Short mmCIF file of C-alpha atoms in Angstrom, two decimals:
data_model
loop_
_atom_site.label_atom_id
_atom_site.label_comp_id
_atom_site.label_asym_id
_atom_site.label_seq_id
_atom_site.Cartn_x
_atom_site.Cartn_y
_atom_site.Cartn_z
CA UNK A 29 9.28 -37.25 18.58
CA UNK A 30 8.99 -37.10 14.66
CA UNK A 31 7.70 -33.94 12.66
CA UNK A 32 4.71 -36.38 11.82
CA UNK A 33 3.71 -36.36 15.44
CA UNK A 34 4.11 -33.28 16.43
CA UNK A 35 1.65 -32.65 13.37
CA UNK A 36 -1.15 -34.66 14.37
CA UNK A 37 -0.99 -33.05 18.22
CA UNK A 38 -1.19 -29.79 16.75
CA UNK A 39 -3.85 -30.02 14.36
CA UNK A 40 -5.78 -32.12 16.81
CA UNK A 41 -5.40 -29.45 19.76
CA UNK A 42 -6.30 -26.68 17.29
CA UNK A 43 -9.75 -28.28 16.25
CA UNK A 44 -10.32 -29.21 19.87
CA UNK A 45 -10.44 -25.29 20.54
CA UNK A 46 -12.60 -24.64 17.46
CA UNK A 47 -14.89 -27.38 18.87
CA UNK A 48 -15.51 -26.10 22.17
CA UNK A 49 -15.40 -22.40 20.58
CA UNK A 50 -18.30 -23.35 18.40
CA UNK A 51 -20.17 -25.38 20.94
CA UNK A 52 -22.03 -27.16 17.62
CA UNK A 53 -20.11 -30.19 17.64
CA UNK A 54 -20.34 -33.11 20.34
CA UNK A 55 -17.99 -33.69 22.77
CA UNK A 56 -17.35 -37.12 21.90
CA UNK A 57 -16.41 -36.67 18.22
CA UNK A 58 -12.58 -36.56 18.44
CA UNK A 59 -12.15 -37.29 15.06
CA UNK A 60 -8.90 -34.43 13.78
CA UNK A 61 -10.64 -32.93 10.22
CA UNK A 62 -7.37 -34.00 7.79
CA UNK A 63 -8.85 -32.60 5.39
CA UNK A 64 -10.29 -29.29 4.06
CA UNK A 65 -14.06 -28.21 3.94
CA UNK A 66 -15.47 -31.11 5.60
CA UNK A 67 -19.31 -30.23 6.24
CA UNK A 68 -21.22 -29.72 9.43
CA UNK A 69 -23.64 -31.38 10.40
CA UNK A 70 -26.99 -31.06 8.06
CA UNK A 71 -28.47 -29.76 11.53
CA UNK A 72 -25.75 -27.00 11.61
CA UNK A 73 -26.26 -26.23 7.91
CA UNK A 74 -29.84 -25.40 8.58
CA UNK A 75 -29.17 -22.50 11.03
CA UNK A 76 -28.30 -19.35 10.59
CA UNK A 77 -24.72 -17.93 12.35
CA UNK A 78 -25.70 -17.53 15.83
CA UNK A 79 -22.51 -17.58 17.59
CA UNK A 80 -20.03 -14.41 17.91
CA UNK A 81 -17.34 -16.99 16.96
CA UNK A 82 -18.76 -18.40 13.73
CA UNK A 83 -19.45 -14.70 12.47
CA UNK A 84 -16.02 -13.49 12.94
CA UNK A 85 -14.98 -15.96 10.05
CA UNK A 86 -17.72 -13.90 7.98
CA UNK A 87 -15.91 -11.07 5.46
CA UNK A 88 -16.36 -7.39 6.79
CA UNK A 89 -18.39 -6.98 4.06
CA UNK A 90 -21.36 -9.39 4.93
CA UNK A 91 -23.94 -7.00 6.23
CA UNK A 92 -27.13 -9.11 7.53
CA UNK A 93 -25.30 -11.95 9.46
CA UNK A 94 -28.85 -13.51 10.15
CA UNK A 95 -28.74 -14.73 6.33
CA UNK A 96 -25.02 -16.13 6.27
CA UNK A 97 -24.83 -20.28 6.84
CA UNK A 98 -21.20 -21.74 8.10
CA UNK A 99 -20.95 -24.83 6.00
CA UNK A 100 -17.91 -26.56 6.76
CA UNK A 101 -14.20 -26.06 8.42
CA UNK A 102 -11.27 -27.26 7.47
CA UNK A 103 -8.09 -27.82 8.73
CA UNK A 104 -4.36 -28.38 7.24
CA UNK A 105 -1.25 -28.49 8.91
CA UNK A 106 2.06 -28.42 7.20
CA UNK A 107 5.76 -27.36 7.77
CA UNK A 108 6.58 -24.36 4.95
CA UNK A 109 10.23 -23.26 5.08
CA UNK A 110 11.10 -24.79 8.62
CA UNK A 111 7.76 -23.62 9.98
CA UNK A 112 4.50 -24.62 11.04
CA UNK A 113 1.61 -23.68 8.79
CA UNK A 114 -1.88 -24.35 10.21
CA UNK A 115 -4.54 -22.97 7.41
CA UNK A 116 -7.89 -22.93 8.41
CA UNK A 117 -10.80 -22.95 5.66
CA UNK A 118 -13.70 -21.78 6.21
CA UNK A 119 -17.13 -22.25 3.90
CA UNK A 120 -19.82 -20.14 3.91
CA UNK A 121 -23.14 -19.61 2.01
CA UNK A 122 -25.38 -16.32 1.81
CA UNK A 123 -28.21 -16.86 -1.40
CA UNK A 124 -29.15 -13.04 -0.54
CA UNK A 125 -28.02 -11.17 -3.99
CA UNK A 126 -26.52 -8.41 -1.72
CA UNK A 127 -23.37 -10.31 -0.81
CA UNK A 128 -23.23 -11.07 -4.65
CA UNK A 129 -23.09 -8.00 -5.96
CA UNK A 130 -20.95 -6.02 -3.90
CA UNK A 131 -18.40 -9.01 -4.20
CA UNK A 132 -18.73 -8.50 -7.99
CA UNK A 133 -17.97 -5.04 -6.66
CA UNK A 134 -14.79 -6.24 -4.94
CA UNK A 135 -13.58 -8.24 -7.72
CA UNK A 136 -13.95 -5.17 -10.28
CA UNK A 137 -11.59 -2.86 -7.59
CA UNK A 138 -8.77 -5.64 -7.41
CA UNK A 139 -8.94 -5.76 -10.73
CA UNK A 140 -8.18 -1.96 -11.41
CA UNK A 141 -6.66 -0.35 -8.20
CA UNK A 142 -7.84 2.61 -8.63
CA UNK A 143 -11.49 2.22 -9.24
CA UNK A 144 -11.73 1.27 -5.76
CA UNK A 145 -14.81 3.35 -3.95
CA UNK A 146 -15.36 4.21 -0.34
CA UNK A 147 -19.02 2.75 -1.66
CA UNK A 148 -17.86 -1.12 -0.99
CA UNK A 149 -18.47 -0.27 2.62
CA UNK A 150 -16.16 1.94 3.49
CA UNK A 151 -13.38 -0.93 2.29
CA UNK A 152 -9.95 0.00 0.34
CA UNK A 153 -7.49 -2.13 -0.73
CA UNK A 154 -4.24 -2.13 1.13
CA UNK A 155 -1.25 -0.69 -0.59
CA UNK A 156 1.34 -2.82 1.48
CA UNK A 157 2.95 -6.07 1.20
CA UNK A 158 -0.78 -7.98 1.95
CA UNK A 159 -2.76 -5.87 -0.83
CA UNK A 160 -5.70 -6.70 1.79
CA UNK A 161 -9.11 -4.86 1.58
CA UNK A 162 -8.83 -3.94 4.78
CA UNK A 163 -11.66 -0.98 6.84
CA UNK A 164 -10.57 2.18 5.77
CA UNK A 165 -10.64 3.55 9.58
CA UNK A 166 -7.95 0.53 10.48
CA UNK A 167 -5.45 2.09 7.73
CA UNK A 168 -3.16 5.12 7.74
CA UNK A 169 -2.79 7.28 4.50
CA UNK A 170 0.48 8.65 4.16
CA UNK A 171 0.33 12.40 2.48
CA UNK A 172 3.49 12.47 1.18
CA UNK A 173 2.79 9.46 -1.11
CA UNK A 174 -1.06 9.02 -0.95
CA UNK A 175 -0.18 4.96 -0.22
CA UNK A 176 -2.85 3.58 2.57
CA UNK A 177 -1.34 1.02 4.80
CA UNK A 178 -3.15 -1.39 7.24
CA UNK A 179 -2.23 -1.45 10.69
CA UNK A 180 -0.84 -4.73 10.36
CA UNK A 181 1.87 -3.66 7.25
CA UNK A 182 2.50 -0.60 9.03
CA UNK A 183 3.75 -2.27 11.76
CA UNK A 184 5.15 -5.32 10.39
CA UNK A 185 6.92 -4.54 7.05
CA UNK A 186 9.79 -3.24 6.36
CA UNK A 187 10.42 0.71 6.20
CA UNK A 188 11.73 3.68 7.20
CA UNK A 189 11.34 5.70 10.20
CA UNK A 190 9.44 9.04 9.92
CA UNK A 191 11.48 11.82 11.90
CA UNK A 192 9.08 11.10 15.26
CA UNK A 193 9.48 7.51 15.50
CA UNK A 194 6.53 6.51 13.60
CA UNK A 195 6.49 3.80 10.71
CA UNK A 196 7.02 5.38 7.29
CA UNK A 197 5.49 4.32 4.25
CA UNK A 198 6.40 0.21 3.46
CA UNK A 199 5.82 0.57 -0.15
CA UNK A 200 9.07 -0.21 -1.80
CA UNK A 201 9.54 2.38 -3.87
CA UNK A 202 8.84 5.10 -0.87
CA UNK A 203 11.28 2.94 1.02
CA UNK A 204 14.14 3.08 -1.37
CA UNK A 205 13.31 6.63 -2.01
CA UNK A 206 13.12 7.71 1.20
CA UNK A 207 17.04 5.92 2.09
CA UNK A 208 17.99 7.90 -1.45
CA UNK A 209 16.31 11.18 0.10
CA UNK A 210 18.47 10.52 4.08
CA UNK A 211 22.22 10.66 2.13
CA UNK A 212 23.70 13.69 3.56
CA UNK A 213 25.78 14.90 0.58
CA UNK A 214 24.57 16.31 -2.60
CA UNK A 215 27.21 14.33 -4.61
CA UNK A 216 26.48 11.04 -3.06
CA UNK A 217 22.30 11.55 -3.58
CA UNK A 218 23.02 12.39 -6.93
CA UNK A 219 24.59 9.47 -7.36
CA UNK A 220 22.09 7.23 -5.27
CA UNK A 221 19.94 9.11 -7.58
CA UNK A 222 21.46 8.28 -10.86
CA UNK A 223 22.30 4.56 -9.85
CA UNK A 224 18.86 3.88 -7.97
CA UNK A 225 20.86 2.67 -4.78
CA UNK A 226 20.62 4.66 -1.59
CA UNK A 227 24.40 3.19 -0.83
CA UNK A 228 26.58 5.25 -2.15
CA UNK A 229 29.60 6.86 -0.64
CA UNK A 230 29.96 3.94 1.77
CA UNK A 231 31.89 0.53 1.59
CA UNK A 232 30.93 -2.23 3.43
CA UNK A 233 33.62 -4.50 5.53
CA UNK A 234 33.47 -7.32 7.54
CA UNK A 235 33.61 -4.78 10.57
CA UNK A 236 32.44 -1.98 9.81
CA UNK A 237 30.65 0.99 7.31
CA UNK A 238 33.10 3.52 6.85
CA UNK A 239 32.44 6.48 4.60
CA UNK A 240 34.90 6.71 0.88
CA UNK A 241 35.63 10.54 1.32
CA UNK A 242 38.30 10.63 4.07
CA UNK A 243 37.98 14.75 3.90
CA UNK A 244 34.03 14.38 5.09
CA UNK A 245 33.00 15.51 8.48
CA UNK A 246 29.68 16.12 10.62
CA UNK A 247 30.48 19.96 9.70
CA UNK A 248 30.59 19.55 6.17
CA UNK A 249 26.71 17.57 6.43
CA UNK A 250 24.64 20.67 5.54
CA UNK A 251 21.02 20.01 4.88
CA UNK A 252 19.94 20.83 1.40
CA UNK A 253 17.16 23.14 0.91
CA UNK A 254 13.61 21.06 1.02
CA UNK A 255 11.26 22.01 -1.52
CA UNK A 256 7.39 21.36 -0.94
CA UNK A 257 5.98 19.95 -4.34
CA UNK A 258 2.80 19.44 -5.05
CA UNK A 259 1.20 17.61 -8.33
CA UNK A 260 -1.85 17.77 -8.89
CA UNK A 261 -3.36 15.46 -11.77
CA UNK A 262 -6.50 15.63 -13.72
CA UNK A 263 -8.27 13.51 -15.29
CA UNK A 264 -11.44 13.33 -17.44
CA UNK A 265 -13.98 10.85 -15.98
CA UNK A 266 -17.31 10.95 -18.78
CA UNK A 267 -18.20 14.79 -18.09
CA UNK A 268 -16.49 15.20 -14.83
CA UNK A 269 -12.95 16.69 -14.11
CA UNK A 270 -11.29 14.88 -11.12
CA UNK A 271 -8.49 15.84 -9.07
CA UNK A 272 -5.69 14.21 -7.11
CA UNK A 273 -3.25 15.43 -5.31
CA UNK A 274 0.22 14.21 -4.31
CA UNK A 275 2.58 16.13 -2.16
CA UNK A 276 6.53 15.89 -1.61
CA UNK A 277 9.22 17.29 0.37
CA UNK A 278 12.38 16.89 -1.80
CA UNK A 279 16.06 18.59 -2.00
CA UNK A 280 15.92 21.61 -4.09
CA UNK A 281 19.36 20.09 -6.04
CA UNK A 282 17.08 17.05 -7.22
CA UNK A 283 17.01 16.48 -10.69
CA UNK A 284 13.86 17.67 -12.28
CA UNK A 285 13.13 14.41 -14.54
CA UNK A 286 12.48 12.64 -10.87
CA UNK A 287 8.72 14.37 -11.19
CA UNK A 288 8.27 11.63 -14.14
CA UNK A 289 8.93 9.09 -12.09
CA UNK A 290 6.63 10.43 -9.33
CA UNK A 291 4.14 10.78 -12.10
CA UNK A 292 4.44 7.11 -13.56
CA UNK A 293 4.42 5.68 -10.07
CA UNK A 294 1.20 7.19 -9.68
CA UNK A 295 -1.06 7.02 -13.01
CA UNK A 296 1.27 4.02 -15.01
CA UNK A 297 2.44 5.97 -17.69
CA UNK A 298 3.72 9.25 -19.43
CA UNK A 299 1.93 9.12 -22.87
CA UNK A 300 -0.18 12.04 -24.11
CA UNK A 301 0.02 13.79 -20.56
CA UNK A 302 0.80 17.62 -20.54
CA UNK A 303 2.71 19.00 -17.60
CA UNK A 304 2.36 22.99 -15.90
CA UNK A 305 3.96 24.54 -13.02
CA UNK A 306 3.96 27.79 -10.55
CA UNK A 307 6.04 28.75 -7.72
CA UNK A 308 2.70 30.45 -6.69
CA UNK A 309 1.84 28.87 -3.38
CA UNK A 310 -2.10 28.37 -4.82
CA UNK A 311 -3.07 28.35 -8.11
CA UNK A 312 -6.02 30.58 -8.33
CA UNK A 313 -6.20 30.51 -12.63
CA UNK A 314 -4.90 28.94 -15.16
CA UNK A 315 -3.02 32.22 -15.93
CA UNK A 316 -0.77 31.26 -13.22
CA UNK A 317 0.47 28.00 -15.11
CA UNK A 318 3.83 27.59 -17.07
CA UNK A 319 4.02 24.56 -19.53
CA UNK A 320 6.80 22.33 -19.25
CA UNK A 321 8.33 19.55 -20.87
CA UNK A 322 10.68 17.15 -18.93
CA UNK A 323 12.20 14.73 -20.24
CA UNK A 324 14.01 11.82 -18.26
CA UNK A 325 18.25 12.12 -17.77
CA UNK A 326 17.33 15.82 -17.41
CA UNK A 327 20.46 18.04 -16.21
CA UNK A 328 17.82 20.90 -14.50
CA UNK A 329 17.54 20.60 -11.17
CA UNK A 330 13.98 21.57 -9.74
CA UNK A 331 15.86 24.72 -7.92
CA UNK A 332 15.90 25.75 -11.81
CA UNK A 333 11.88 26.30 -11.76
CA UNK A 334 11.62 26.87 -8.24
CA UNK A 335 13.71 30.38 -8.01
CA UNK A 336 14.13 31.06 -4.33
CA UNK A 337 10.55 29.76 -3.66
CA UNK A 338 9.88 26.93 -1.22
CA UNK A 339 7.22 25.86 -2.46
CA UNK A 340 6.56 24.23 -6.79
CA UNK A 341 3.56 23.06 -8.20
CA UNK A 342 2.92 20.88 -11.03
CA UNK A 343 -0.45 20.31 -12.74
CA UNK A 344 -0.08 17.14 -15.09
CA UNK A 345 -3.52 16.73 -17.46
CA UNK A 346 -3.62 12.95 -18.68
CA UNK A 347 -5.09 12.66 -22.22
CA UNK A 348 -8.37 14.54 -22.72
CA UNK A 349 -7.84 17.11 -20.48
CA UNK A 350 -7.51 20.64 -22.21
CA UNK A 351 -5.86 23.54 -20.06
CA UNK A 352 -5.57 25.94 -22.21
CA UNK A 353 -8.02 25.74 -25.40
CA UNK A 354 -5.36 25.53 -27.91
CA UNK A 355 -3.81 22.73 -26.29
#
């Protein structure tokens, strides 16, 4: 049976189930929709949603479901990369302004990332692979990164194990870092470090991984010293000082330029910032603050600042942000 075929009994047993799911449609119209948004009928268009099954088609947002119309559905069904791709459209129509403006709301988050609000409903935007804006009680925010994850990228992408089992962090960088962070000797990580590859140290064979230095062993894998860092970045939002807060565990032999990259990851850039730290475990005055300048393909290692502390905190102020009034 031909690829064509199989097409046409697919998309014609998925409309049959949205036909008896809807229960607006006769029985006798076994006509497969071909082609996307074709309307309802005018008598459907007329109602509001009624059904549980129309309304979950609705966006989470949509408060008053009493005011939302289902228009039309659509279906197409193609083959994408050896698969079957069935994509069902669905149109809608609310003339309440309330959907409007908090979709003008959505729009304005997506645009910048990180003006998004608990305010749109309790809705953030996923920082996985599906960038979703997903119910913030359906995600999981990571505290060594601050990323939020949906359920659905948590469990899905790719990433690395935490030390219980549970899915790590699937944002790339965390992913790479975290493989850079797992390689047991200091000369390798620095390396991985240096190179941005987590494999290093190890050649790959047909057969087999086997490790370059023939001298290793499982006595010589000593666990580095973990240092808990903390940066904490200001900003100046009209008269208000904000705060976040971003919180590592990394090897005390790390090279002290990788707290620019943390930085950058987070806020985009480097220019005009100012950077502090303390090996004070909280920061209870300014007083307590050291400046700092790092600069990237630093030699320091962040043992260098630390002392014999286990614990280092950094306070980065992005431009407009004063400290210390003679900065």
């Amino acid at each position: 049976m031909s690829v064509c075929t199989w097409t046409k009994i697919l998309n014609y047993i998925v409309y049959y189930i949205i036909v008896k799911s809807c229960g607006r449609f006769s029985d006798s119209d076994n006509r497969l929709m071909d082609e996307e948004n074709r309307s309802l009928p005018a008598s459907t268009e007329s109602n509001a949603l009624t059904s549980s099954t129309e309304q979950d088609h609705l966006p989470n947002f949509i408060n008053n479901r009493d005011t939302a119309k289902l228009l039309g559905v659509g279906i197409r069904c193609e083959i994408e990369n050896g698969r079957q791709l069935i994509t069902l459209t669905v149109r809608w129509l609310d003339r309440s302004t309330e959907p409007q403006e908090i979709w003008k709301r959505i729009n304005d988050a997506v645009t910048n990332h990180y003006t998004t609000s608990p305010s749109l409903h309790g809705m953030l935007i996923c920082d996985g692979p599906c960038h979703g804006i997903i119910d913030y009680t359906k995600m999981m925010e990571y505290p060594d990164c601050g990323h939020k994850i949906c359920k659905s990228c948590q469990f899905n992408a790719l990433s690395v194990p935490n030390a219980d089992g549970s899915p790590g962090c699937c944002v790339p960088t965390c992913v790479h870092q975290t493989l850079i962070n797992r390689v047991p000797l200091d000369k390798y990580r620095r390396k991985a470090q240096e190179r941005g590859t987590p494999f290093v140290g190890v050649k790959q064979s047909s057969t087999r991984i086997s490790n370059i230095d023939k001298s290793s062993s499982s006595t010589r894998i000593v666990p580095t010293e973990l240092l808990h860092v903390r940066i904490l970045i200001l900003e100046k939002i009209k008269s208000r000082i904000v705060r976040e807060k971003l919180e590592r565990e990394l090897p005390s032999d790390y090279p002290l330029d990788f707290i620019l990259s943390i930085i950058k990851e987070r806020i985009g850039f480097l220019d005009g910032i100012k950077i502090y730290y303390t090996t004070k475990r909280s920061i209870r005055s300014k007083e307590d603050l050291v400046p700092i300048s790092i600069n990237f393909g630093e030699k320091k290692s962040l043992s260098s600042v630390s002392g014999s502390r286990s614990t280092l905190n950094f306070v980065v102020a992005k431009p407009g942000v004063h400290v210390f009034t003679n900065d």
